[in-house]
Structures are given as structure tokens and as C-alpha cells.
Short mmCIF file of C-alpha atoms in Angstrom, two decimals:
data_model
loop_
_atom_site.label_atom_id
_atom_site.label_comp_id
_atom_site.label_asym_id
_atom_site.label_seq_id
_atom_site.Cartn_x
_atom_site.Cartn_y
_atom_site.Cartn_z
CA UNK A 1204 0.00 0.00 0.00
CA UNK A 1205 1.94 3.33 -0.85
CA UNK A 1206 0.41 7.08 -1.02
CA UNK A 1207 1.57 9.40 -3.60
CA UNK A 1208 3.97 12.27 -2.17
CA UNK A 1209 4.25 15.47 -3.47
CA UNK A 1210 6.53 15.62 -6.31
CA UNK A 1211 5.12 12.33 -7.49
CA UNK A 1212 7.16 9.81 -5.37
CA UNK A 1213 5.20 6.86 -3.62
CA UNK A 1214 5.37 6.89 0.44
CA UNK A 1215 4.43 3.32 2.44
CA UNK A 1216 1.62 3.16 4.30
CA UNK A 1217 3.03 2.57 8.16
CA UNK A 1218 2.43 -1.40 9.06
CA UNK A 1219 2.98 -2.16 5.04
CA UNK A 1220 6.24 -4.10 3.89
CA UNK A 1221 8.92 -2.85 1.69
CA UNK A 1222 10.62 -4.25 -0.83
CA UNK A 1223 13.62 -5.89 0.57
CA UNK A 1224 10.90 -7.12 3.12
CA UNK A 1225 8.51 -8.44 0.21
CA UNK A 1226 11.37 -10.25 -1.14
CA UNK A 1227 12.19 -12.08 1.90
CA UNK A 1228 9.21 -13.00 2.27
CA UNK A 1229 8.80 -14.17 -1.85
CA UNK A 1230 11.84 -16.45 -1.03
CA UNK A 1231 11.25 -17.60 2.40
CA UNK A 1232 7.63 -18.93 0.78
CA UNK A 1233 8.96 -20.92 -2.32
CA UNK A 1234 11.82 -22.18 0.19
CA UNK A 1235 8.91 -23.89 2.27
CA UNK A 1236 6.62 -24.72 -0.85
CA UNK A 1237 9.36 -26.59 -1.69
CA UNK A 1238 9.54 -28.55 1.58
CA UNK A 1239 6.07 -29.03 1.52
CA UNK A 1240 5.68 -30.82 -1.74
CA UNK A 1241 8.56 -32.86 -0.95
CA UNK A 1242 6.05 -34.68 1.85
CA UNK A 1243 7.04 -31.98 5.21
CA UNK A 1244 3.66 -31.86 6.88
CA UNK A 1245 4.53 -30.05 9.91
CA UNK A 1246 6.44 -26.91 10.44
CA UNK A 1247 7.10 -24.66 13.82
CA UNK A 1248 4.61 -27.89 15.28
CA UNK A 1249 1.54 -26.83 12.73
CA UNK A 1250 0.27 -28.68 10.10
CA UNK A 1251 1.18 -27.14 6.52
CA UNK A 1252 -0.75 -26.79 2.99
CA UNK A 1253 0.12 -24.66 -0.19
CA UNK A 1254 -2.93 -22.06 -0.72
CA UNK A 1255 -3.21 -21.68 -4.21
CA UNK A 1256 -4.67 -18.37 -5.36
CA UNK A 1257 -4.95 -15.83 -8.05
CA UNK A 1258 -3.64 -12.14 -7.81
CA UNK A 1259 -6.65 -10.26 -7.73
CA UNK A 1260 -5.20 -6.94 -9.64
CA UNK A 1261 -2.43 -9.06 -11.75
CA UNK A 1262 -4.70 -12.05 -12.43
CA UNK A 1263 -1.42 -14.49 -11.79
CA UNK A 1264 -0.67 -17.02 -9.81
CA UNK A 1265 0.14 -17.19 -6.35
CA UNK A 1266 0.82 -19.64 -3.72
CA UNK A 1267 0.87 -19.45 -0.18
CA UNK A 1268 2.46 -21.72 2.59
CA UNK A 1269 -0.57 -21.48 5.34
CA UNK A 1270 -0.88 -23.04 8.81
CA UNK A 1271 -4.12 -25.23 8.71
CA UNK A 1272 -6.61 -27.25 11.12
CA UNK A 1273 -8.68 -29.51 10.71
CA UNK A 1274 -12.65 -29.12 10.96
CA UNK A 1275 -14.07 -32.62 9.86
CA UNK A 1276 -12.68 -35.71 7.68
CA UNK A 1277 -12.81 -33.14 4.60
CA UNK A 1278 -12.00 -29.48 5.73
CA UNK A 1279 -9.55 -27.08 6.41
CA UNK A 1280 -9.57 -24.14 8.32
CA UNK A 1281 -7.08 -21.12 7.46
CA UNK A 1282 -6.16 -17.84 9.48
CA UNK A 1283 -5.35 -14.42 7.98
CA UNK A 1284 -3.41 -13.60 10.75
CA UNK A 1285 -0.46 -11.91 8.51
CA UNK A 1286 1.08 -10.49 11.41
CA UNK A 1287 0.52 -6.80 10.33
CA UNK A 1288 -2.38 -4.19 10.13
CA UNK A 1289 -4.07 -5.38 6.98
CA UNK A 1290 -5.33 -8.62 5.88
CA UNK A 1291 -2.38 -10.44 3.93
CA UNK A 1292 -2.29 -10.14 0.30
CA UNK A 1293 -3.54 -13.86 -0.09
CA UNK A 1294 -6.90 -13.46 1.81
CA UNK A 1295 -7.79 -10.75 -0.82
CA UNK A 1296 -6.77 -12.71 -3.63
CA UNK A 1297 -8.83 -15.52 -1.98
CA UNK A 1298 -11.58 -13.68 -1.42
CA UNK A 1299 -11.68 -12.12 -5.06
CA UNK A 1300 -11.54 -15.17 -6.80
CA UNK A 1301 -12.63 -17.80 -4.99
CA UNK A 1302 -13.93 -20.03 -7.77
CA UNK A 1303 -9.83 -20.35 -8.54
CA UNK A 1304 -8.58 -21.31 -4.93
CA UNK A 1305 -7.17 -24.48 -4.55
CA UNK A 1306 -4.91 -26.02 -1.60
CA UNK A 1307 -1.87 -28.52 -1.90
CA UNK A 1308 -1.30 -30.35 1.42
CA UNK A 1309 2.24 -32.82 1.50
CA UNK A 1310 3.55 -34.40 -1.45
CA UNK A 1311 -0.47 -34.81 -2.87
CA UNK A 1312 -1.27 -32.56 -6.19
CA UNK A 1313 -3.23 -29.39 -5.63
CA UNK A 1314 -7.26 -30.02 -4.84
CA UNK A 1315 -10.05 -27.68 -6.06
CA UNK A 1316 -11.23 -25.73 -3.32
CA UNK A 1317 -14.62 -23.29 -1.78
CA UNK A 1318 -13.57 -20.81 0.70
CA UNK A 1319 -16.03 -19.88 3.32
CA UNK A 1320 -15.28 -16.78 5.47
CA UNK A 1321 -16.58 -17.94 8.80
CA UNK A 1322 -18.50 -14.71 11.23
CA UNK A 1323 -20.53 -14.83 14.33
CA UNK A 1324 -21.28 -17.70 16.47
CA UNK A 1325 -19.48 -20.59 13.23
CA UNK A 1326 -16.18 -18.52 13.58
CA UNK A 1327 -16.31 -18.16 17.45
CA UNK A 1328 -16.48 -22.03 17.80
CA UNK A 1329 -13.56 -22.53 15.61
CA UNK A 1330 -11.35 -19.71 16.55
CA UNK A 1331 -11.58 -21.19 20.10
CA UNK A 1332 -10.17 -25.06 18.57
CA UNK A 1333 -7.21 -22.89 16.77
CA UNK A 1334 -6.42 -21.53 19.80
CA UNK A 1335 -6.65 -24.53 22.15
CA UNK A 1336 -4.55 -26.49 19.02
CA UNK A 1337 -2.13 -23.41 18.55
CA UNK A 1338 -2.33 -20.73 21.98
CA UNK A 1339 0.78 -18.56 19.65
CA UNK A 1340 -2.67 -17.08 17.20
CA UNK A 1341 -4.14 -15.84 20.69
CA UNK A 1342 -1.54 -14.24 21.29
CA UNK A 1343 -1.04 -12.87 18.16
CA UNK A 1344 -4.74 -11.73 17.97
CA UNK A 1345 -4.41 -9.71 20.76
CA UNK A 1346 -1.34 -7.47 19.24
CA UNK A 1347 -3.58 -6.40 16.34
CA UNK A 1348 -6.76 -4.28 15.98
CA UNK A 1349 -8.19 -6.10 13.80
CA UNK A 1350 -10.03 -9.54 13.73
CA UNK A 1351 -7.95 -12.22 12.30
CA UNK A 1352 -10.61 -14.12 9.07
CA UNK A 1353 -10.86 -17.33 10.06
CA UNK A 1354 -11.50 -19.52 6.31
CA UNK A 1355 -13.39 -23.24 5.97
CA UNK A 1356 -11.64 -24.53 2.75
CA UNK A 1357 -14.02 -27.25 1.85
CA UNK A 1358 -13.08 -29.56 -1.39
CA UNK A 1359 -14.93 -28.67 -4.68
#
């Protein structure tokens, strides 16, 4: 997010990334894509999928390494925790095309998924099993202002 300055330079919005940031974080994800499609399941003691997604201004590709938990025999719950003051970049490309989402868990080929944005009492109930699975999003939760999406990825 950047704000035009006078004399037609571009200023970051305070809590957004810059570019040496944005690369890190660029490598750091294909570094643990990698991992994950060679069969790693579990990383920092969470269990690990690719999000596939589409860029919702570019239209290309993107993927994601995502914490997820389970909810059911066929589900997946996400969290766009991001660690910042915005929603990361992925939960807007999910949420603009979500007819193209599609998650890759361990050495398996990507799956065809719906996204579900979970509010009220439905995301209550599963924000408390994250927590109780992973107390580290609490805590993260209550550094931010803003309420961290919880997502049902359910297969297509």
C-alpha cells in the first residue's frame, strides 16, 4: 500500500512491507513450498498446505504456505493472521476469486477448493479449537486491531 507524495514519489503506508521485506518474504515462501511438496507436513509444530490463489489486480498465480486445522474428515480451516495491520495479500486474492482457490497439502497434487469466510457464532467455535490447538494465534490476535478471518476450505 503506498500514497503518492508530493513531487510524485510513492510513500508506504506505516504497518505495510517494503521491498527488501517483500522479497524475503517471496523467497522464504517458495523455500517452504518446496519442503512441503517434498512430503514436510509439519512446520514450527503446525500442520502445513500450499494455498493456491490468483492475484486479484495481476490475475497471476500465487501460492501461499498457510498453517491449517482440521474441521471434519474433509476441511480445512485457514487464518489471515499476517502479522501486520491489513489482511495479507492472499486473503484478498482468496476472497476475489474464490472459484480459482485451490490447496496442496504434502507431497499430494493441488485439490479444487470453496472458501467460506466464517463470522458470528461458526467462527467463534472454531477460533476457540485454533487456539486450544495453537495458543501462539491468541496471542497474536491480541497485538492487532483487527479480527484475524478465520476460512473453511471445503473440497470442490
Amino acid at each position: 500500500m503506498e500514497q503518492k507524495q508530493a513531487g510524485g514519489r510513492r510513500r508506504r503506508e506505516p504497518g505495510t512491507p517494503g521491498p527488501v521485506s517483500r522479497w524475503m518474504q517471496r523467497t522464504m515462501n517458495a523455500r517452504v513450498n518446496r519442503k512441503i511438496r517434498r512430503g514436510r507436513d509439519r512446520l514450527m509444530g503446525m500442520d502445513v498446505l500450499i494455498l493456491h490463489t490468483v492475484g486479484r489486480h495481476s490475475g497471476q498465480p500465487r501460492q501461499s504456505p498457510l498453517a491449517w486445522f482440521a474441521d471434519g474428515p474433509d476441511a480445512w480451516m485457514i487464518i489471515a493472521s499476517g502479522g501486520g495491520a491489513h489482511h495479507p495479500g492472499w486473503y484478498h486474492n482468496l476472497m476475489a476469486h474464490p472459484d480459482r482457490a485451490a490447496i496442496e497439502l504434502p507431497g499430494r497434487p493441488a485439490v479444487p477448493v470453496t472458501p467460506r469466510r466464517l463470522d458470528g457464532p461458526d467462527r467463534d467455535r472454531a477460533w476457540e479449537r485454533v487456539v486450544a490447538a495453537q495458543p501462539r494465534y491468541a496471542k497474536y490476535q491480541d497485538k492487532s486491531d483487527r479480527e484475524y478471518p478465520v476460512i473453511r476450505l471445503t473440497p470442490r
